């Protein structure tokens, strides 16, 4: 499938809506915690077991983005969005079958493995295209699109909760909810497939500096630089801290206040998940746009340093006040989302636009690692604490302390980031010839 080239006069502002249609759909992954309690009840699962589809989905997101990044660069955004549509929707249909016949491994295979491939390819599908359309404001451009991924649960969380109320929380009701999700998201993602365009070769963007200005580093060479691996650590630590709350958000807030005079209902817990998604979504564009003004390193100092402070407040005072718990969680999730939205621009600053999509895909293996670490730390420790007879906020004290330590590690890694040594840069003539060849193939 050849990437569709924008005709003369085509507005670059049509690219973000195309990206949003895909990212809002695959962002449903952040609403997985709504399905955890009914799955645990219907299929007799533990908290660790019910997290497995989500964990595998995030692992496959990073792996498919890493291995598929070069294909996305070569085949263009329409091909990538089509693959994402087919995998993500098929994953839900397989999960629906698994829930209906009460075979949990089918849900893990469908949502986690097949759907996770759709997550990865869909996530990186618009990134390099957006940076080429908006070389003057890369943080803002990628933030607009990636905020859709953060906001997916804002729609999916209450929608899923209402479907489960209407269809029932048994295996048949869960299956029907999965089926509706799969069909609905297929239609919505198709809008992005039909709308997306790549810039014309003679006019890469409407304004701003040329897309090939500054240092340019290939994806292969980027892996040989310390900057790539330092950013890998930064992203992994920031994501682990955020995803630890997000994946278990609904049961976590219920546990925290179960022994207090202000317990949190199931409906309110679902609303909390939606609220976290709103922070995750809105602050992606806010923080990434701010990074265009104050720089990427400074914005990550905020994400990691203040994030550690928020976790400390949760550990010490989280169960004393529902508003305090919600506020700290919202700040952590805003930094989590902001980190995702800012990292493509950070990569562009360090490695240029030459193969930024492929480099971004490889960096997302950090997300795969964090997708296992975050839920595993929180769920495993909570399960062990519950077996020891503890309950309420005490289920999470140790895991929150671990998160603080991880954020400090990420802070130090960010401080060590320096400009890429010129010996890693792609020679200008070779780079120009390569880009010219890619553009002629696209046309």
XYZ file of C-alpha atoms in Angstrom:
443
model
C 0.000 0.000 0.000
C 1.622 3.273 -1.160
C 1.419 6.213 1.254
C -1.120 8.744 -0.100
C 0.617 12.040 -0.916
C -1.153 15.265 0.003
C -2.449 17.254 -2.996
C -1.551 20.943 -3.390
C -3.312 23.107 -0.815
C -4.029 20.196 1.541
C -3.929 21.374 5.170
C -1.466 19.773 7.539
C -4.060 20.242 10.312
C -5.986 17.270 8.917
C -3.184 14.899 9.973
C -3.736 15.179 13.761
C -7.448 14.175 13.509
C -6.443 11.133 11.443
C -3.929 10.161 14.124
C -6.467 10.825 16.879
C -9.002 8.404 15.405
C -6.472 5.603 15.785
C -4.997 6.678 19.120
C -8.380 7.241 20.788
C -9.315 3.690 19.810
C -6.188 1.857 20.912
C -6.142 4.005 24.061
C -8.911 1.713 25.315
C -6.062 -0.310 26.801
C -5.965 2.165 29.677
C -9.512 1.164 30.653
C -8.556 -2.491 31.208
C -8.911 -2.150 34.987
C -12.697 -1.855 34.527
C -12.726 -5.447 33.227
C -10.513 -6.819 36.014
C -13.140 -7.281 38.778
C -15.779 -8.984 36.564
C -13.143 -11.246 34.992
C -11.815 -12.212 38.416
C -15.358 -12.974 39.584
C -16.549 -14.796 36.451
C -13.401 -16.857 35.824
C -11.955 -17.147 39.332
C -8.753 -15.178 38.650
C -6.342 -13.418 40.975
C -5.389 -9.775 40.525
C -2.070 -10.817 39.008
C -3.780 -13.181 36.559
C -6.396 -10.645 35.458
C -3.597 -8.184 34.650
C -1.976 -10.612 32.201
C -3.839 -9.543 28.998
C -2.950 -5.915 29.691
C 0.673 -6.762 30.498
C 1.097 -8.881 27.371
C -0.590 -6.168 25.306
C 1.983 -3.601 26.486
C 4.827 -6.063 25.879
C 3.602 -6.667 22.331
C 3.133 -2.927 21.858
C 6.826 -2.338 22.461
C 8.015 -5.359 20.501
C 5.800 -4.713 17.465
C 6.779 -1.038 17.494
C 10.458 -1.982 17.644
C 10.367 -4.602 14.903
C 7.728 -2.829 12.819
C 9.172 0.676 13.049
C 11.211 0.333 9.876
C 8.203 -1.109 8.004
C 6.080 1.820 9.148
C 8.733 4.238 7.857
C 8.926 2.378 4.536
C 5.228 1.721 3.880
C 3.766 4.874 5.358
C 1.028 5.730 7.865
C -1.957 4.352 5.922
C -0.447 0.854 5.798
C 0.367 1.041 9.511
C -3.106 2.240 10.487
C -4.686 -0.560 8.442
C -2.571 -3.195 10.185
C -3.442 -1.636 13.540
C -7.152 -1.714 12.740
C -7.112 -5.391 11.752
C -5.063 -6.551 14.740
C -6.741 -4.444 17.414
C -10.285 -5.316 16.356
C -9.441 -8.992 15.823
C -7.974 -9.090 19.312
C -11.306 -8.015 20.774
C -13.214 -10.575 18.695
C -10.913 -13.365 19.904
C -11.354 -12.131 23.469
C -15.116 -12.178 23.043
C -14.927 -15.808 21.989
C -12.641 -16.608 24.921
C -14.986 -15.009 27.451
C -18.046 -16.716 25.933
C -16.527 -20.215 26.163
C -14.747 -19.324 29.454
C -11.271 -19.991 28.073
C -9.077 -17.317 29.603
C -6.088 -18.185 27.438
C -8.073 -16.974 24.403
C -8.555 -13.590 26.073
C -4.822 -13.407 26.761
C -4.052 -14.408 23.171
C -6.618 -12.068 21.641
C -6.363 -8.913 23.727
C -2.745 -9.353 24.765
C -0.929 -10.840 21.775
C -2.973 -9.986 18.654
C -4.427 -6.760 20.026
C -1.007 -5.784 21.405
C 0.462 -5.879 17.902
C -2.281 -3.477 16.850
C -1.384 -1.244 19.791
C 2.279 -1.018 18.776
C 1.818 -0.462 15.051
C -1.055 1.952 15.647
C 0.857 3.911 18.244
C 3.860 4.709 16.035
C 1.861 4.974 12.792
C 1.557 8.793 12.711
C 4.667 9.896 14.637
C 7.236 10.488 11.888
C 4.534 11.841 9.569
C 3.462 14.401 12.157
C 7.055 15.495 12.797
C 7.559 15.983 9.044
C 4.362 18.048 8.797
C 5.225 20.099 11.914
C 9.035 20.443 12.070
C 8.570 23.844 13.721
C 6.516 22.437 16.642
C 7.330 18.742 17.049
C 6.342 18.559 20.707
C 2.927 20.064 20.071
C 2.288 17.911 16.982
C 3.090 14.580 18.575
C 1.333 15.673 21.754
C -1.926 16.258 19.886
C -1.912 12.742 18.479
C -0.540 10.892 21.457
C -2.982 12.625 23.790
C -5.610 10.520 22.023
C -3.982 7.362 23.336
C -4.097 8.782 26.845
C -7.717 9.833 26.423
C -8.985 6.532 25.080
C -10.046 5.387 28.539
C -12.001 8.605 29.060
C -14.455 7.165 26.557
C -13.865 3.456 27.093
C -14.030 3.368 30.897
C -17.611 4.642 31.432
C -18.721 2.997 28.188
C -17.356 -0.379 29.309
C -18.834 0.006 32.799
C -22.293 0.719 31.384
C -22.096 -2.189 28.967
C -21.164 -4.520 31.809
C -24.088 -3.199 33.827
C -26.453 -3.723 30.882
C -25.068 -7.060 29.648
C -24.097 -8.452 33.036
C -20.756 -9.181 34.662
C -20.796 -12.897 33.847
C -18.785 -14.471 31.040
C -21.553 -13.904 28.451
C -21.874 -10.219 29.348
C -18.113 -9.712 29.180
C -18.054 -11.464 25.785
C -20.746 -9.172 24.393
C -18.911 -6.095 25.668
C -15.702 -7.265 23.949
C -17.634 -7.881 20.716
C -19.144 -4.381 20.692
C -15.712 -2.879 21.347
C -14.107 -4.750 18.457
C -16.721 -3.767 15.873
C -17.045 -0.143 17.009
C -13.320 0.552 17.051
C -12.906 -0.957 13.574
C -15.311 1.631 12.160
C -13.725 4.532 14.028
C -10.142 3.620 13.086
C -11.170 3.379 9.444
C -11.668 7.164 9.468
C -7.964 7.668 10.138
C -6.983 5.179 7.435
C -8.987 7.108 4.848
C -7.919 10.600 5.972
C -4.153 10.371 6.533
C -1.684 11.864 4.017
C 2.108 12.289 3.774
C 3.687 15.617 2.754
C 4.610 16.289 -0.877
C 8.290 15.748 -1.633
C 8.736 19.319 -2.836
C 7.110 20.806 0.261
C 7.652 18.772 3.426
C 5.716 21.139 5.652
C 3.803 24.402 5.517
C 6.226 26.319 7.655
C 9.276 26.024 9.823
C 12.769 24.745 9.150
C 13.504 21.905 6.789
C 12.916 18.444 8.147
C 16.542 17.487 7.582
C 18.037 20.424 9.496
C 20.536 19.532 12.214
C 22.204 16.223 13.101
C 20.736 13.060 11.566
C 21.299 9.578 12.986
C 20.079 6.268 11.585
C 18.045 3.858 13.698
C 20.857 1.298 13.609
C 23.452 3.828 14.712
C 21.171 5.270 17.423
C 21.308 1.934 19.247
C 25.082 2.398 19.573
C 24.791 5.703 21.404
C 24.539 6.133 25.195
C 21.819 8.735 24.603
C 19.399 6.103 23.294
C 19.875 3.847 26.318
C 19.694 6.702 28.794
C 16.381 7.730 27.246
C 15.311 4.082 27.381
C 15.878 4.122 31.148
C 14.109 7.487 31.513
C 11.038 6.285 29.628
C 10.971 2.896 31.352
C 11.103 4.386 34.849
C 8.485 7.049 34.114
C 6.127 4.535 32.503
C 6.555 1.961 35.273
C 5.569 4.548 37.862
C 2.473 5.628 35.945
C 1.275 2.276 34.731
C 1.496 0.824 38.233
C -1.416 3.040 39.246
C -3.259 3.031 35.948
C -3.554 -0.724 35.479
C -5.023 -1.212 38.979
C -6.735 2.149 39.359
C -10.299 0.978 40.047
C -9.521 -1.692 42.678
C -6.702 0.432 44.162
C -8.866 3.391 45.134
C -11.499 0.985 46.464
C -8.886 -0.772 48.642
C -7.378 2.485 49.909
C -10.657 3.682 51.424
C -12.354 0.350 52.184
C -11.606 0.687 55.926
C -12.491 4.380 56.183
C -15.718 6.286 56.726
C -15.730 7.275 53.034
C -15.574 4.023 51.007
C -15.444 4.313 47.223
C -18.206 2.603 45.223
C -17.648 0.591 42.056
C -19.257 3.342 39.980
C -17.065 6.002 41.593
C -13.987 3.834 40.977
C -14.862 3.651 37.270
C -15.231 7.422 37.311
C -11.771 7.671 38.882
C -10.354 5.660 35.969
C -12.018 8.067 33.531
C -10.644 11.039 35.470
C -7.130 9.607 35.310
C -7.590 9.193 31.579
C -8.628 12.839 31.281
C -5.409 13.926 33.016
C -3.403 11.474 30.927
C -5.011 12.883 27.777
C -5.174 16.640 28.396
C -1.703 16.994 29.823
C -0.034 15.202 26.929
C -0.558 18.211 24.693
C 0.058 20.653 27.573
C 3.353 19.184 28.768
C 4.679 18.415 25.282
C 3.914 21.960 24.127
C 5.651 23.280 27.242
C 8.702 21.224 26.299
C 8.940 23.233 23.059
C 9.482 26.288 25.286
C 11.645 25.048 28.174
C 13.419 22.054 26.596
C 13.040 18.279 26.864
C 15.545 17.701 29.652
C 13.881 20.279 31.892
C 10.418 18.847 31.354
C 11.622 15.354 32.268
C 13.131 16.794 35.450
C 9.598 17.798 36.354
C 8.062 14.439 35.390
C 10.542 12.377 37.412
C 11.300 14.658 40.369
C 7.790 15.854 41.150
C 6.457 12.380 40.335
C 8.588 10.908 43.122
C 7.199 13.536 45.505
C 3.616 12.631 44.558
C 4.270 8.947 45.263
C 5.721 9.882 48.661
C 2.559 11.822 49.503
C 0.415 8.839 48.464
C 2.436 6.446 50.597
C 2.340 8.682 53.670
C -1.052 10.391 53.531
C -3.007 8.797 50.656
C -5.642 7.087 52.813
C -6.326 10.188 54.918
C -8.126 12.110 52.177
C -9.855 11.038 48.989
C -9.185 14.417 47.267
C -5.473 14.146 48.131
C -5.289 10.602 46.746
C -7.064 11.637 43.541
C -4.922 14.775 43.117
C -1.614 12.918 43.524
C -2.729 10.168 41.152
C -3.813 12.760 38.579
C -0.424 14.483 38.708
C 1.417 11.166 38.326
C -0.756 10.223 35.338
C -0.281 13.646 33.763
C 3.500 13.114 33.927
C 3.072 9.583 32.592
C 1.181 10.870 29.569
C 3.450 13.865 29.156
C 6.481 11.574 29.040
C 5.025 9.652 26.114
C 4.060 12.799 24.230
C 7.432 14.469 24.731
C 9.771 11.589 23.930
C 9.366 11.727 20.100
C 10.468 15.376 20.167
C 13.338 14.472 22.518
C 14.419 11.850 19.982
C 14.110 14.356 17.153
C 16.331 16.817 19.062
C 19.018 14.184 19.606
C 18.832 12.063 16.445
C 17.057 14.245 13.845
C 14.091 13.288 11.662
C 15.996 10.904 9.358
C 14.603 7.688 10.905
C 12.879 9.067 13.983
C 9.866 6.758 13.578
C 12.040 3.650 13.610
C 14.098 4.961 16.546
C 10.884 5.730 18.425
C 9.654 2.202 17.760
C 12.821 0.697 19.210
C 12.638 2.957 22.256
C 9.151 1.669 23.015
C 10.664 -1.624 24.156
C 11.080 0.384 27.370
C 7.278 0.507 27.494
C 7.167 -3.282 27.084
C 9.454 -3.689 30.063
C 7.485 -1.173 32.110
C 4.232 -2.862 31.102
C 5.441 -5.958 32.921
C 7.226 -4.236 35.816
C 4.535 -1.749 36.852
C 1.550 -4.127 37.134
C 3.767 -6.937 38.456
C 5.183 -4.798 41.262
C 1.786 -3.475 42.341
C -0.292 -6.632 41.865
C 2.243 -9.162 43.164
C 3.025 -7.169 46.293
C -0.692 -6.482 46.933
C -1.482 -10.201 46.569
C 1.333 -11.130 48.975
C 0.277 -8.497 51.500
C -3.311 -9.694 51.349
C -2.162 -13.273 51.978
C -0.316 -11.963 55.030
C -3.566 -10.588 56.405
C -3.079 -6.940 55.535
C -5.729 -4.818 53.881
C -6.548 -1.285 52.774
C -3.719 1.146 52.040
C -1.138 -1.181 53.601
C -1.401 -3.373 50.488
C 0.466 -0.725 48.486
C 3.052 0.905 50.786
C 6.010 -1.206 49.652
C 5.192 -0.933 45.942
C 4.934 2.865 46.230
C 8.372 3.010 47.859
C 9.781 0.998 44.955
C 8.205 3.436 42.485
C 9.928 6.355 44.218
C 13.273 4.612 43.813
C 12.651 3.935 40.117
C 11.768 7.585 39.471
C 15.036 8.669 41.115
C 16.936 6.301 38.792
C 15.155 7.870 35.811
C 15.992 11.379 37.063
C 19.695 10.547 37.206
C 19.618 8.998 33.710
C 18.018 12.149 32.301
C 20.763 14.287 33.850
C 23.368 12.231 31.974
C 21.875 12.878 28.492
C 24.195 14.903 26.232
C 24.159 15.743 22.484
C 25.035 12.819 20.192
C 28.668 12.622 19.150
C 29.114 13.683 15.466
C 30.739 10.338 14.635
C 27.252 8.784 14.840
C 25.726 11.231 12.338
C 24.684 10.093 8.864
C 26.752 11.846 6.133
C 24.633 14.509 4.484
C 24.900 13.269 0.860
C 23.959 9.703 1.849
C 21.056 10.978 3.921
C 19.752 13.193 1.159
C 19.938 10.397 -1.400
C 18.108 8.036 0.915
C 15.312 10.499 1.627
C 14.989 11.351 -2.062
C 14.666 7.644 -2.871
C 11.996 7.184 -0.161
C 10.009 10.123 -1.473
C 10.155 8.913 -5.095
C 8.962 5.468 -3.982
C 6.105 7.064 -2.038
C 5.012 9.078 -5.071
